[in-house]
Amino acid sequence: KFSTMGLCKENIKINGVIGQSYKSWKDWHIIDLCCGNSLTAALALHLLPGVNVTAVDMVDQKNQPHFAAAGFIRPRFEYLQSDIMNDTNLVDTLHRRSSELSSCDDDTSVTTVVFGMHCCGDLSLRAIEIFHEIQADIIFLMPCCLPNKSLSVETTIESVFGTSDQNEQYIRWANLLQQTLNHGDDKLSFDRQGVETS
């Protein structure tokens, strides 16, 4: 849990360091998975001039911030109401979105970033799958919860829960995610049937 001061310091650092590197972010596309009420997306739109954002979550769009009233409309911003674990059309939709942004500027390719803030448990594995499936350029993943023992495959359970030390479990989970990201290892995939993401 971040204090207001800590969050502001991070935002100033992002705006001061990254923002100085790019005068315009119009060739960048951030896909904010499991975005909740899209506050991270709103922050990115505010701090990074010209950035394009696609926010994805199961939350009803009426609960999202008033992006249109702030002047953030398509193609710069789009919200997709989607269950990333079970939506079979999501990858195609994200491909369509990236193509749309690329066509807006024929001279420059779009850099696509998959962003996962606090993707709980197996949602982090799904974020990595989506990163590979859409052939994104960058993934920025900050997992919070460990995977659910009842939903994860045996390989994951053995790798993560082979110790009772909770700190060590989290380190092992992070390492497993890193290995999955590096190798695109489909052997660590999980059974999505019956998975509840709410």
Short mmCIF file of C-alpha atoms in Angstrom, two decimals:
data_model
loop_
_atom_site.label_atom_id
_atom_site.label_comp_id
_atom_site.label_asym_id
_atom_site.label_seq_id
_atom_site.Cartn_x
_atom_site.Cartn_y
_atom_site.Cartn_z
CA LYS A 1 0.00 0.00 0.00
CA PHE A 2 1.46 3.34 -1.04
CA SER A 3 1.19 6.52 0.97
CA THR A 4 0.14 9.61 -0.95
CA MET A 5 3.63 11.04 -0.56
CA GLY A 6 5.27 7.87 -1.87
CA LEU A 7 2.97 7.76 -4.87
CA CYS A 8 3.63 11.41 -5.68
CA LYS A 9 7.40 10.89 -5.48
CA GLU A 10 7.17 8.02 -7.94
CA ASN A 11 5.03 10.08 -10.30
CA ILE A 12 7.45 13.00 -10.20
CA LYS A 13 10.32 10.63 -10.91
CA ILE A 14 8.51 9.08 -13.88
CA ASN A 15 7.54 12.44 -15.28
CA GLY A 16 10.98 13.96 -14.70
CA VAL A 17 13.16 11.12 -15.95
CA ILE A 18 11.15 9.33 -18.61
CA GLY A 19 9.27 12.40 -19.71
CA GLN A 20 12.50 14.22 -20.52
CA SER A 21 13.61 11.38 -22.78
CA TYR A 22 10.63 11.71 -25.09
CA LYS A 23 9.12 15.02 -26.13
CA SER A 24 6.13 13.11 -27.46
CA TRP A 25 4.76 9.67 -26.62
CA LYS A 26 2.43 9.52 -29.62
CA ASP A 27 4.23 6.43 -30.96
CA TRP A 28 3.76 4.53 -27.70
CA HIS A 29 0.81 2.28 -26.88
CA ILE A 30 0.30 1.22 -23.25
CA ILE A 31 -2.06 -1.71 -22.63
CA ASP A 32 -3.11 -1.46 -18.99
CA LEU A 33 -4.34 -4.95 -18.06
CA CYS A 34 -6.60 -5.48 -15.02
CA CYS A 35 -6.79 -1.69 -14.78
CA GLY A 36 -9.59 -1.50 -12.18
CA ASN A 37 -10.95 2.03 -12.35
CA SER A 38 -8.22 3.03 -14.84
CA LEU A 39 -6.46 5.51 -12.57
CA THR A 40 -3.04 4.39 -13.87
CA ALA A 41 -4.28 4.94 -17.41
CA ALA A 42 -5.53 8.41 -16.46
CA LEU A 43 -2.15 9.19 -14.89
CA ALA A 44 -0.27 8.05 -17.99
CA LEU A 45 -2.46 10.18 -20.25
CA HIS A 46 -1.87 13.17 -18.01
CA LEU A 47 1.90 12.78 -17.58
CA LEU A 48 3.06 11.43 -20.93
CA PRO A 49 2.27 13.81 -23.82
CA GLY A 50 0.55 12.10 -26.73
CA VAL A 51 0.69 8.55 -25.29
CA ASN A 52 -1.95 6.06 -26.44
CA VAL A 53 -3.62 3.90 -23.80
CA THR A 54 -5.88 0.85 -23.93
CA ALA A 55 -7.30 -0.01 -20.52
CA VAL A 56 -8.70 -3.51 -19.96
CA ASP A 57 -10.82 -4.80 -17.08
CA MET A 58 -14.13 -6.42 -16.21
CA VAL A 59 -15.38 -3.22 -14.51
CA ASP A 60 -18.44 -1.64 -16.11
CA GLN A 61 -17.47 1.34 -18.23
CA LYS A 62 -19.82 3.60 -16.27
CA ASN A 63 -17.44 3.25 -13.31
CA GLN A 64 -14.48 4.56 -15.31
CA PRO A 65 -13.17 8.13 -14.99
CA HIS A 66 -14.65 10.70 -17.36
CA PHE A 67 -11.93 10.40 -20.01
CA ALA A 68 -14.02 12.02 -22.74
CA ALA A 69 -14.73 15.05 -20.55
CA ALA A 70 -10.97 15.43 -20.06
CA GLY A 71 -10.43 15.30 -23.82
CA PHE A 72 -9.04 11.75 -23.96
CA ILE A 73 -10.94 9.97 -26.71
CA ARG A 74 -10.18 7.46 -29.46
CA PRO A 75 -7.73 6.82 -30.91
CA ARG A 76 -5.72 8.09 -27.97
CA PHE A 77 -7.71 6.22 -25.33
CA GLU A 78 -9.96 3.18 -25.40
CA TYR A 79 -11.48 1.11 -22.60
CA LEU A 80 -12.17 -2.58 -23.22
CA GLN A 81 -14.51 -4.35 -20.82
CA SER A 82 -13.03 -7.83 -20.89
CA ASP A 83 -12.23 -10.88 -18.77
CA ILE A 84 -8.60 -11.45 -19.78
CA MET A 85 -8.72 -15.08 -18.64
CA ASN A 86 -11.66 -16.13 -20.78
CA ASP A 87 -12.14 -13.56 -23.55
CA THR A 88 -11.14 -15.46 -26.70
CA ASN A 89 -11.42 -12.28 -28.79
CA LEU A 90 -9.16 -10.10 -26.67
CA VAL A 91 -5.90 -10.77 -28.54
CA ASP A 92 -7.56 -10.02 -31.89
CA THR A 93 -9.05 -6.85 -30.43
CA LEU A 94 -5.65 -5.70 -29.18
CA HIS A 95 -4.11 -6.47 -32.58
CA ARG A 96 -6.83 -4.35 -34.20
CA ARG A 97 -6.16 -1.55 -31.75
CA SER A 98 -2.39 -1.58 -32.45
CA SER A 99 -3.03 -1.60 -36.20
CA GLU A 100 -5.35 1.36 -35.81
CA LEU A 101 -2.66 3.33 -33.97
CA SER A 102 0.01 2.38 -36.53
CA SER A 103 -2.18 3.62 -39.38
CA CYS A 104 -2.44 7.02 -37.69
CA ASP A 105 1.28 7.57 -38.31
CA ASP A 106 2.62 5.69 -41.33
CA ASP A 107 6.18 6.90 -40.82
CA THR A 108 6.80 5.44 -37.37
CA SER A 109 6.09 2.05 -35.81
CA VAL A 110 4.21 1.98 -32.52
CA THR A 111 6.00 0.69 -29.40
CA THR A 112 3.54 -1.50 -27.49
CA VAL A 113 3.84 -1.89 -23.72
CA VAL A 114 1.88 -4.47 -21.73
CA PHE A 115 1.40 -3.04 -18.24
CA GLY A 116 0.20 -5.15 -15.31
CA MET A 117 -0.09 -3.41 -11.95
CA HIS A 118 -1.02 -5.90 -9.22
CA CYS A 119 -2.18 -8.70 -11.51
CA CYS A 120 -3.18 -11.24 -8.87
CA GLY A 121 -1.85 -14.78 -9.09
CA ASP A 122 -2.42 -16.48 -12.42
CA LEU A 123 -3.46 -13.18 -13.99
CA SER A 124 0.27 -12.42 -14.15
CA LEU A 125 0.82 -15.58 -16.21
CA ARG A 126 -2.00 -14.52 -18.50
CA ALA A 127 -0.43 -11.07 -18.90
CA ILE A 128 2.79 -12.75 -20.06
CA GLU A 129 0.82 -14.91 -22.50
CA ILE A 130 -0.85 -11.82 -23.93
CA PHE A 131 2.54 -10.11 -24.23
CA HIS A 132 3.79 -13.00 -26.37
CA GLU A 133 0.56 -13.46 -28.32
CA ILE A 134 0.35 -9.85 -29.48
CA GLN A 135 4.16 -9.64 -29.91
CA ALA A 136 4.42 -6.54 -27.75
CA ASP A 137 7.75 -4.74 -27.33
CA ILE A 138 7.84 -4.29 -23.55
CA ILE A 139 6.13 -5.77 -20.50
CA PHE A 140 6.03 -4.02 -17.14
CA LEU A 141 4.62 -6.48 -14.59
CA MET A 142 4.23 -5.96 -10.85
CA PRO A 143 2.55 -9.07 -9.40
CA CYS A 144 1.02 -8.90 -5.95
CA CYS A 145 -0.66 -12.16 -4.87
CA LEU A 146 0.75 -15.66 -5.20
CA PRO A 147 -1.01 -18.08 -7.57
CA ASN A 148 -4.04 -19.99 -6.29
CA LYS A 149 -3.01 -23.53 -5.38
CA SER A 150 -6.33 -24.95 -6.57
CA LEU A 151 -6.07 -23.30 -10.00
CA SER A 152 -2.39 -23.60 -10.87
CA VAL A 153 -0.70 -26.59 -12.46
CA GLU A 154 1.46 -28.92 -10.38
CA THR A 155 4.70 -27.45 -11.77
CA THR A 156 3.77 -24.01 -10.45
CA ILE A 157 2.72 -25.33 -7.04
CA GLU A 158 5.96 -27.27 -6.59
CA SER A 159 8.10 -24.33 -7.73
CA VAL A 160 6.44 -21.71 -5.54
CA PHE A 161 5.15 -23.52 -2.49
CA GLY A 162 8.12 -25.80 -1.82
CA THR A 163 8.90 -23.59 1.17
CA SER A 164 6.77 -22.24 4.02
CA ASP A 165 8.61 -18.90 4.04
CA GLN A 166 6.22 -16.38 2.47
CA ASN A 167 9.00 -14.03 1.35
CA GLU A 168 10.77 -16.90 -0.36
CA GLN A 169 7.47 -17.98 -1.98
CA TYR A 170 7.07 -14.55 -3.52
CA ILE A 171 10.68 -14.54 -4.78
CA ARG A 172 10.11 -17.97 -6.32
CA TRP A 173 6.88 -16.75 -7.94
CA ALA A 174 8.66 -13.72 -9.40
CA ASN A 175 11.47 -15.96 -10.68
CA LEU A 176 8.95 -18.34 -12.26
CA LEU A 177 7.26 -15.43 -14.02
CA GLN A 178 10.65 -14.21 -15.25
CA GLN A 179 11.49 -17.67 -16.62
CA THR A 180 8.09 -17.90 -18.32
CA LEU A 181 8.60 -14.47 -19.85
CA ASN A 182 12.10 -15.28 -21.08
CA HIS A 183 11.24 -18.62 -22.60
CA GLY A 184 7.59 -18.19 -23.58
CA ASP A 185 7.17 -21.58 -21.90
CA ASP A 186 3.69 -22.92 -22.62
CA LYS A 187 4.37 -25.87 -20.31
CA LEU A 188 3.59 -23.56 -17.41
CA SER A 189 0.17 -22.71 -18.78
CA PHE A 190 -2.78 -23.24 -16.49
CA ASP A 191 -6.28 -24.61 -16.87
CA ARG A 192 -8.62 -21.64 -17.28
CA GLN A 193 -11.84 -23.60 -16.92
CA GLY A 194 -13.70 -22.50 -13.85
CA VAL A 195 -11.25 -19.73 -13.04
CA GLU A 196 -12.88 -16.84 -11.25
CA THR A 197 -11.22 -13.48 -11.77
CA SER A 198 -13.55 -11.25 -9.81
#
